[in-house]
Amino acid sequence: SIRKATALVKKQPADFIVVEFFYAYSTNYSGIYKSNIEGLLVSLIKYSPSTKVIVLVKKKEMQFINVLDAVDYPVHGVLQLPTSIAQMEDLLDIA
């Protein structure tokens, strides 16, 4: 879960995090966030600023991926699901 990932990063910074993006069509998340991972990105700014984030996103959600631009944390790469091992390896190789 995102909460567990955030807690782990606070204890020990990670080189990479791979996370699936979900757009918040309602306010199930925090009222200020429009996706499931914005809170994680905000935590990374403070606790693990060198972590590279790879975002997996379904085709229907791809149109909303720009909501992550509101957080001042760079996303290393975005892969549309289904993705391949080769695509993931390409992102890991440009680290």
Coordinates of N, CA and C in Angstrom, one line a residue:
S1 N 0.8 -1.2 0.0 CA 0.0 0.0 0.0 C 0.9 1.3 0.0
I2 N 0.3 2.3 -0.4 CA 1.0 3.6 -0.4 C 1.4 4.0 1.0
R3 N 0.6 3.8 2.0 CA 0.9 4.2 3.4 C 2.1 3.4 3.9
K4 N 2.2 2.1 3.5 CA 3.3 1.3 4.0 C 4.6 1.7 3.2
A5 N 4.5 2.0 2.0 CA 5.6 2.5 1.2 C 6.2 3.7 1.8
T6 N 5.3 4.7 2.2 CA 5.7 5.9 2.8 C 6.4 5.7 4.1
A7 N 5.9 4.8 4.9 CA 6.5 4.5 6.2 C 7.9 3.9 6.0
L8 N 8.0 3.0 5.0 CA 9.3 2.3 4.8 C 10.3 3.3 4.3
V9 N 9.9 4.2 3.4 CA 10.9 5.2 2.9 C 11.3 6.2 4.0
K10 N 10.5 6.4 5.0 CA 10.9 7.3 6.1 C 12.0 6.6 6.9
K11 N 11.9 5.3 7.0 CA 12.9 4.5 7.8 C 14.2 4.3 7.0
Q12 N 14.0 4.0 5.7 CA 15.2 3.7 4.9 C 14.9 4.1 3.4
P13 N 15.7 5.1 3.0 CA 15.5 5.6 1.6 C 15.7 4.5 0.6
A14 N 14.9 4.5 -0.5 CA 15.0 3.5 -1.6 C 15.6 4.1 -2.8
D15 N 16.2 3.3 -3.6 CA 16.8 3.8 -4.9 C 15.6 4.0 -5.9
F16 N 14.7 3.0 -6.0 CA 13.6 3.1 -6.9 C 12.3 2.7 -6.2
I17 N 11.2 3.3 -6.6 CA 9.9 2.8 -6.2 C 9.0 2.7 -7.5
V18 N 8.3 1.6 -7.6 CA 7.4 1.4 -8.7 C 6.0 1.4 -8.1
V19 N 5.2 2.2 -8.6 CA 3.8 2.4 -8.0 C 2.8 2.5 -9.2
E20 N 1.6 2.0 -8.9 CA 0.5 2.1 -9.9 C -0.3 3.3 -9.5
F21 N -0.6 4.1 -10.6 CA -1.3 5.4 -10.4 C -2.8 5.1 -10.5
F22 N -3.6 5.7 -9.6 CA -5.0 5.8 -9.7 C -5.5 7.2 -9.5
Y23 N -6.3 7.6 -10.4 CA -6.9 9.0 -10.3 C -8.0 9.0 -9.3
A24 N -8.1 10.0 -8.5 CA -9.1 10.1 -7.5 C -10.3 10.8 -8.1
Y25 N -11.3 10.0 -8.6 CA -12.5 10.5 -9.2 C -13.3 11.2 -8.2
S26 N -13.2 10.8 -7.0 CA -13.9 11.4 -5.9 C -12.9 11.8 -4.8
T27 N -13.3 12.2 -3.7 CA -12.4 12.6 -2.6 C -12.1 11.5 -1.6
N28 N -11.9 10.3 -2.1 CA -11.5 9.2 -1.3 C -10.2 9.4 -0.6
Y29 N -9.3 10.1 -1.3 CA -8.0 10.3 -0.8 C -8.1 11.6 0.0
S30 N -7.0 12.3 0.1 CA -7.1 13.6 0.8 C -7.8 14.7 -0.1
G31 N -8.4 15.6 0.5 CA -9.1 16.7 -0.3 C -8.2 17.4 -1.2
I32 N -6.9 17.5 -0.9 CA -5.9 18.3 -1.7 C -5.3 17.4 -2.8
Y33 N -5.4 16.1 -2.7 CA -4.7 15.2 -3.7 C -5.7 14.7 -4.7
K34 N -5.2 14.6 -5.9 CA -6.1 14.1 -7.0 C -5.7 12.7 -7.5
S35 N -4.8 12.0 -6.7 CA -4.4 10.7 -7.1 C -3.9 10.0 -5.8
N36 N -3.6 8.7 -6.0 CA -3.2 7.9 -4.8 C -1.8 8.1 -4.5
I37 N -0.9 8.7 -5.3 CA 0.5 8.7 -5.0 C 1.1 10.1 -4.7
E38 N 0.3 11.1 -4.8 CA 0.8 12.5 -4.5 C 1.4 12.6 -3.1
G39 N 0.7 12.0 -2.1 CA 1.2 12.0 -0.8 C 2.5 11.3 -0.6
L40 N 2.7 10.2 -1.3 CA 4.0 9.5 -1.3 C 5.1 10.5 -1.9
L41 N 4.8 11.1 -3.0 CA 5.8 12.0 -3.7 C 6.2 13.2 -2.7
V42 N 5.2 13.7 -2.0 CA 5.5 14.8 -1.0 C 6.4 14.2 0.1
S43 N 6.2 13.0 0.5 CA 7.1 12.4 1.6 C 8.5 12.2 1.0
L44 N 8.6 11.8 -0.2 CA 9.9 11.6 -0.8 C 10.7 12.8 -0.8
I45 N 10.1 14.0 -1.0 CA 10.8 15.2 -1.0 C 11.6 15.4 0.3
K46 N 11.0 15.0 1.4 CA 11.7 15.2 2.7 C 12.6 14.0 3.0
Y47 N 12.1 12.8 2.8 CA 12.8 11.6 3.4 C 13.7 10.9 2.4
S48 N 13.4 11.0 1.2 CA 14.2 10.2 0.2 C 14.3 11.0 -1.1
P49 N 14.9 12.1 -1.2 CA 14.9 13.0 -2.4 C 15.6 12.4 -3.6
S50 N 16.4 11.4 -3.5 CA 17.0 10.8 -4.6 C 16.3 9.6 -5.2
T51 N 15.2 9.2 -4.6 CA 14.5 8.0 -5.0 C 13.9 8.2 -6.4
K52 N 14.1 7.3 -7.3 CA 13.5 7.4 -8.6 C 12.2 6.7 -8.6
V53 N 11.1 7.4 -9.1 CA 9.8 6.8 -9.1 C 9.4 6.4 -10.5
I54 N 8.9 5.2 -10.7 CA 8.4 4.7 -11.9 C 6.9 4.5 -11.7
V55 N 6.1 5.1 -12.5 CA 4.7 5.0 -12.4 C 4.1 4.1 -13.4
L56 N 3.2 3.2 -13.0 CA 2.5 2.3 -13.9 C 1.1 2.9 -14.0
V57 N 0.5 3.0 -15.2 CA -0.8 3.6 -15.3 C -1.6 2.8 -16.4
K58 N -2.9 2.6 -16.1 CA -3.8 2.0 -17.1 C -4.1 3.0 -18.1
K59 N -4.4 2.6 -19.3 CA -4.7 3.4 -20.5 C -5.8 4.5 -20.1
K60 N -6.9 4.0 -19.5 CA -8.0 5.0 -19.2 C -7.6 6.0 -18.2
E61 N -6.5 5.8 -17.4 CA -6.1 6.8 -16.4 C -5.0 7.7 -16.9
M62 N -4.4 7.3 -18.1 CA -3.3 8.1 -18.6 C -3.6 9.6 -18.8
Q63 N -4.8 9.9 -19.1 CA -5.2 11.3 -19.4 C -5.1 12.1 -18.1
F64 N -5.0 11.5 -17.0 CA -5.0 12.2 -15.7 C -3.6 12.3 -15.1
I65 N -2.6 11.7 -15.7 CA -1.3 11.5 -15.1 C -0.6 12.9 -14.8
N66 N -1.1 13.9 -15.5 CA -0.5 15.3 -15.3 C -0.8 15.9 -14.0
V67 N -1.7 15.3 -13.2 CA -2.0 15.8 -11.8 C -0.8 15.7 -11.0
L68 N 0.2 14.8 -11.4 CA 1.4 14.6 -10.6 C 2.3 15.8 -10.7
D69 N 2.1 16.6 -11.8 CA 2.9 17.8 -12.0 C 2.7 18.8 -10.8
A70 N 1.7 18.7 -10.1 CA 1.4 19.6 -9.0 C 2.4 19.4 -7.8
V71 N 3.0 18.2 -7.8 CA 4.0 17.9 -6.7 C 5.4 18.2 -7.3
D72 N 6.2 18.9 -6.5 CA 7.5 19.3 -7.0 C 8.5 18.1 -6.8
Y73 N 8.2 17.0 -7.4 CA 9.1 15.8 -7.3 C 9.1 15.1 -8.7
P74 N 10.2 15.0 -9.3 CA 10.3 14.4 -10.7 C 9.9 12.9 -10.7
V75 N 9.1 12.5 -11.7 CA 8.8 11.1 -11.9 C 9.9 10.6 -12.9
H76 N 10.5 9.5 -12.6 CA 11.6 9.0 -13.4 C 11.0 8.5 -14.8
G77 N 9.8 7.9 -14.7 CA 9.2 7.3 -15.9 C 7.8 6.9 -15.7
V78 N 7.1 6.9 -16.8 CA 5.7 6.5 -16.8 C 5.5 5.4 -17.8
L79 N 4.9 4.2 -17.4 CA 4.7 3.1 -18.3 C 3.2 2.8 -18.3
Q80 N 2.7 2.7 -19.5 CA 1.2 2.3 -19.6 C 1.1 0.8 -19.5
L81 N 0.1 0.4 -18.7 CA -0.2 -1.0 -18.5 C -1.0 -1.5 -19.7
P82 N -0.8 -2.8 -20.1 CA 0.2 -3.7 -19.7 C 1.6 -3.2 -20.2
T83 N 2.6 -3.5 -19.5 CA 4.0 -3.1 -19.9 C 4.8 -4.4 -20.0
S84 N 6.0 -4.2 -20.4 CA 6.9 -5.4 -20.6 C 8.1 -5.2 -19.7
I85 N 8.8 -6.3 -19.5 CA 10.0 -6.3 -18.7 C 11.1 -5.4 -19.4
A86 N 11.1 -5.5 -20.7 CA 12.1 -4.7 -21.5 C 11.8 -3.2 -21.3
Q87 N 10.6 -2.8 -21.2 CA 10.3 -1.3 -21.0 C 10.8 -0.9 -19.6
M88 N 10.5 -1.8 -18.6 CA 11.0 -1.5 -17.2 C 12.5 -1.5 -17.2
E89 N 13.1 -2.5 -17.8 CA 14.6 -2.5 -17.8 C 15.2 -1.2 -18.4
D90 N 14.6 -0.7 -19.5 CA 15.0 0.5 -20.1 C 15.0 1.7 -19.2
L91 N 14.0 1.8 -18.3 CA 14.0 2.8 -17.3 C 15.0 2.6 -16.3
L92 N 15.2 1.4 -15.9 CA 16.2 1.1 -14.9 C 17.7 1.4 -15.4
D93 N 17.9 1.2 -16.7 CA 19.2 1.4 -17.3 C 19.5 2.9 -17.4
I94 N 18.5 3.7 -17.5 CA 18.9 5.2 -17.6 C 19.0 5.9 -16.3
A95 N 19.1 5.1 -15.3 CA 19.1 5.6 -13.9 C 20.3 6.4 -13.6

